[in-house]
């Protein structure tokens, strides 16, 4: 059933990519190939090679990156699309298999034309709805209600770029960065000694929360309406972060590098597990 849902998403993405093909440039990839790479990233199923291919396409031109970032504002990223993604296809597929066992087997090749018609109909219906809703619905779809406790956060990089971690899940092992995001947690990895330290900021809006794993393995649960500034990797003699709001820390033990949290004008040590 993953094949079914993936094919539907390809039906939705491919026309949009083809429609914008004149604005984008690509020396190696067709719109359908780019749609597949984006799909794998959204599902968090892209391997290292596929993530590299997507990054190559993004680096080919500013228009490519701008178009990719605009996908987060498309109407199919709104509430209805999220409801579709919550659909438990595996559970319903089990029901279908039970029902099929009770009936006489039909050769699969006879079912293919009907399956193709169903998929095409779904894709066309969605595209027609998308075109008829107009810009006003697109603007409304960008205003999302944040449910309490949902994984929602924004990452601010040293160069000022802002990354919506929910929209860009699975695709944040960006060129030159040492972190991976899956839409629920942001995980950093240790850098080589001597590399320049850069500060990142993780910001969680009201009604949200997000899990962060720092480069030393320390785990942080950042609460709603809170912000944490931290280095992409720690120095050899200390580990320091700056907190605005509330967070829960599970600190990795390291006697040579004490861990401390700056809260306004106060700096407090966090030795093990602590809520601040």
XYZ file of C-alpha atoms in Angstrom:
276
model
C 0.000 0.000 0.000
C 3.013 2.320 0.285
C 3.278 1.904 -3.503
C -0.350 3.074 -3.811
C 0.123 6.232 -1.709
C 3.493 7.006 -3.324
C 1.986 6.765 -6.804
C -0.806 9.161 -5.839
C 1.713 11.713 -4.548
C 3.731 11.373 -7.744
C 0.546 12.098 -9.696
C 0.169 15.296 -7.672
C 3.773 16.480 -7.721
C 4.724 15.675 -11.320
C 2.215 18.086 -12.982
C 3.316 20.889 -10.652
C 6.966 20.248 -11.527
C 6.176 20.092 -15.248
C 4.148 23.310 -14.976
C 7.191 25.055 -13.455
C 9.730 23.367 -15.722
C 10.509 26.600 -17.636
C 11.409 28.382 -14.374
C 13.663 25.549 -13.222
C 16.877 24.224 -14.725
C 18.224 20.704 -14.580
C 21.036 19.095 -16.496
C 20.397 15.568 -15.260
C 16.873 15.057 -13.917
C 13.358 15.004 -15.366
C 10.391 16.488 -13.414
C 9.228 12.949 -12.621
C 12.642 12.036 -11.170
C 12.681 15.193 -9.027
C 9.135 14.412 -7.828
C 10.295 10.956 -6.748
C 13.293 12.363 -4.830
C 11.103 14.919 -3.036
C 8.595 12.189 -2.200
C 11.277 9.949 -0.668
C 12.577 12.843 1.417
C 9.096 13.744 2.696
C 8.620 10.126 3.760
C 12.076 10.047 5.382
C 13.004 7.098 3.126
C 15.716 8.740 1.002
C 19.130 7.093 1.215
C 22.415 9.015 1.150
C 22.703 8.839 -2.656
C 19.150 10.119 -3.186
C 19.683 12.974 -0.710
C 22.869 13.889 -2.600
C 20.959 13.881 -5.914
C 18.268 16.176 -4.497
C 20.914 18.530 -3.083
C 22.641 18.608 -6.515
C 19.358 19.620 -8.126
C 18.770 22.324 -5.470
C 22.285 23.707 -6.064
C 21.788 23.925 -9.863
C 19.858 27.189 -9.578
C 18.192 29.553 -7.139
C 14.871 28.888 -8.918
C 15.082 25.186 -8.047
C 15.584 25.875 -4.337
C 12.892 28.586 -4.338
C 10.410 26.207 -5.969
C 11.235 23.405 -3.500
C 10.730 25.719 -0.522
C 7.420 26.942 -1.988
C 6.049 23.372 -1.961
C 5.518 23.762 1.773
C 2.914 26.471 1.025
C 0.979 24.415 -1.554
C -2.609 23.570 -0.728
C -1.862 19.842 -0.589
C 0.413 20.559 2.396
C -2.610 21.868 4.324
C -5.081 20.143 6.615
C -6.695 17.874 4.002
C -3.319 16.603 2.821
C -2.237 15.901 6.405
C -5.459 13.951 6.977
C -4.686 11.871 3.876
C -1.199 11.117 5.163
C -2.697 9.861 8.463
C -4.748 7.253 6.597
C -3.801 3.798 7.866
C -3.429 1.967 4.566
C -1.870 -1.153 6.114
C -4.877 -1.803 8.347
C -7.336 -1.466 5.458
C -5.115 -3.564 3.204
C -5.341 -6.420 5.729
C -9.128 -6.217 5.495
C -8.934 -6.335 1.712
C -6.699 -9.433 1.802
C -9.118 -11.228 4.126
C -11.987 -10.427 1.781
C -9.989 -11.557 -1.254
C -9.336 -14.969 0.303
C -13.077 -15.562 0.426
C -13.485 -14.885 -3.273
C -12.283 -16.672 -6.358
C -8.838 -15.485 -7.390
C -8.707 -13.093 -10.315
C -5.451 -12.837 -12.319
C -3.642 -9.658 -11.301
C -3.140 -8.552 -14.911
C -6.927 -8.157 -15.271
C -7.002 -5.768 -12.301
C -4.244 -3.460 -13.526
C -6.398 -1.345 -15.911
C -8.958 -0.699 -13.156
C -6.267 0.172 -10.618
C -4.673 2.600 -13.065
C -8.029 4.289 -13.722
C -8.651 4.721 -10.000
C -5.219 6.281 -9.430
C -5.544 8.630 -12.394
C -9.034 9.678 -11.271
C -7.755 10.504 -7.784
C -4.867 12.529 -9.189
C -7.055 14.452 -11.647
C -9.682 15.176 -9.007
C -7.062 16.621 -6.683
C -5.488 18.756 -9.432
C -8.903 20.113 -10.492
C -9.721 20.991 -6.907
C -6.323 22.653 -6.504
C -6.797 24.856 -9.585
C -10.380 25.813 -8.721
C -9.694 26.871 -5.162
C -7.559 29.816 -6.279
C -4.985 31.837 -4.438
C -7.312 32.659 -1.553
C -7.451 29.021 -0.407
C -3.679 28.711 -0.792
C -3.234 31.643 1.565
C -5.656 30.125 4.066
C -3.904 26.753 3.938
C -0.674 28.389 5.093
C -2.308 29.406 8.384
C -2.234 26.159 10.363
C -3.629 25.518 13.821
C -0.907 24.072 16.020
C -2.283 21.256 18.138
C -0.970 21.035 21.698
C 2.103 18.845 21.948
C 2.616 18.515 18.193
C 6.166 18.384 16.807
C 6.574 21.865 15.419
C 9.760 23.934 15.254
C 11.898 26.257 13.171
C 15.680 26.075 12.850
C 17.698 29.262 12.266
C 21.097 28.590 10.671
C 24.214 30.782 11.101
C 23.699 32.407 7.680
C 20.158 33.488 8.626
C 18.296 30.769 6.740
C 15.110 29.587 8.448
C 14.084 25.939 8.045
C 10.581 24.694 8.872
C 11.444 21.296 10.355
C 7.942 19.866 9.912
C 7.735 20.712 6.191
C 11.332 19.699 5.390
C 11.473 16.471 7.347
C 13.887 13.857 6.008
C 15.829 16.316 3.846
C 17.876 18.364 6.268
C 21.283 16.756 5.926
C 22.179 19.859 3.962
C 25.505 20.396 2.286
C 28.038 21.455 4.915
C 25.775 20.679 7.894
C 26.080 17.865 10.454
C 22.467 17.214 11.413
C 19.521 15.078 10.327
C 15.834 15.889 10.836
C 12.874 13.480 10.583
C 10.036 15.884 11.447
C 9.987 14.885 15.136
C 13.574 15.296 16.288
C 16.754 17.044 15.181
C 19.950 15.000 15.628
C 23.489 16.434 15.467
C 26.749 14.501 15.047
C 30.222 15.302 16.327
C 32.475 17.345 14.034
C 36.197 16.985 13.455
C 38.405 18.667 16.065
C 39.499 22.163 15.103
C 36.484 22.925 12.922
C 34.958 26.360 13.539
C 31.982 26.298 15.923
C 28.734 27.727 14.540
C 25.666 28.583 16.594
C 22.194 27.362 15.664
C 18.834 28.379 17.140
C 15.850 26.043 17.582
C 12.552 27.867 18.115
C 9.268 26.174 19.115
C 5.958 28.106 18.760
C 3.025 28.032 21.153
C 1.318 24.641 21.295
C 4.340 22.786 19.941
C 7.365 20.879 21.216
C 10.507 19.391 19.671
C 13.250 16.931 20.575
C 16.882 17.848 19.982
C 19.965 15.624 20.254
C 23.115 17.725 20.611
C 26.487 16.740 19.152
C 27.640 15.215 22.471
C 24.537 13.009 22.714
C 22.688 15.203 25.246
C 18.937 15.024 24.654
C 16.743 18.110 24.989
C 12.948 18.366 24.891
C 12.162 21.999 24.072
C 8.750 23.114 25.291
C 6.202 25.427 23.633
C 7.050 29.133 23.197
C 10.726 28.371 23.915
C 14.045 28.921 22.158
C 17.452 27.273 22.493
C 20.764 28.570 21.114
C 23.512 25.944 20.884
C 26.729 25.209 18.965
C 26.758 22.662 16.140
C 29.546 20.966 18.127
C 31.129 21.638 21.512
C 34.648 22.825 22.355
C 37.212 20.662 24.133
C 36.707 22.239 27.577
C 33.042 23.191 27.972
C 29.465 22.636 26.793
C 27.226 25.690 26.991
C 23.739 26.474 25.605
C 21.408 29.488 25.962
C 17.745 28.884 26.852
C 14.713 31.157 26.621
C 11.622 29.455 28.008
C 11.435 25.865 29.246
C 13.275 22.652 28.370
C 14.031 19.199 29.790
C 17.641 17.980 29.577
C 19.171 14.495 29.699
C 22.856 15.400 29.813
C 25.559 13.049 28.560
C 28.182 12.633 31.282
C 31.569 14.193 30.494
C 33.705 15.269 33.488
C 36.201 17.072 31.246
C 33.505 19.245 29.678
C 30.923 20.524 32.189
C 27.467 21.233 30.785
C 25.820 24.556 31.641
C 22.653 26.399 30.634
C 22.441 30.193 30.422
C 19.035 31.540 31.524
C 18.957 35.304 31.115
C 21.699 36.691 33.400
C 22.086 33.377 35.233
C 24.219 30.377 34.282
C 23.343 27.058 35.913
C 25.059 23.654 35.654
C 23.006 20.720 34.346
C 24.703 17.592 35.649
C 22.295 14.829 34.622
C 18.520 15.049 34.192
C 16.963 18.412 34.837
C 13.935 20.477 33.913
C 14.679 24.176 33.372
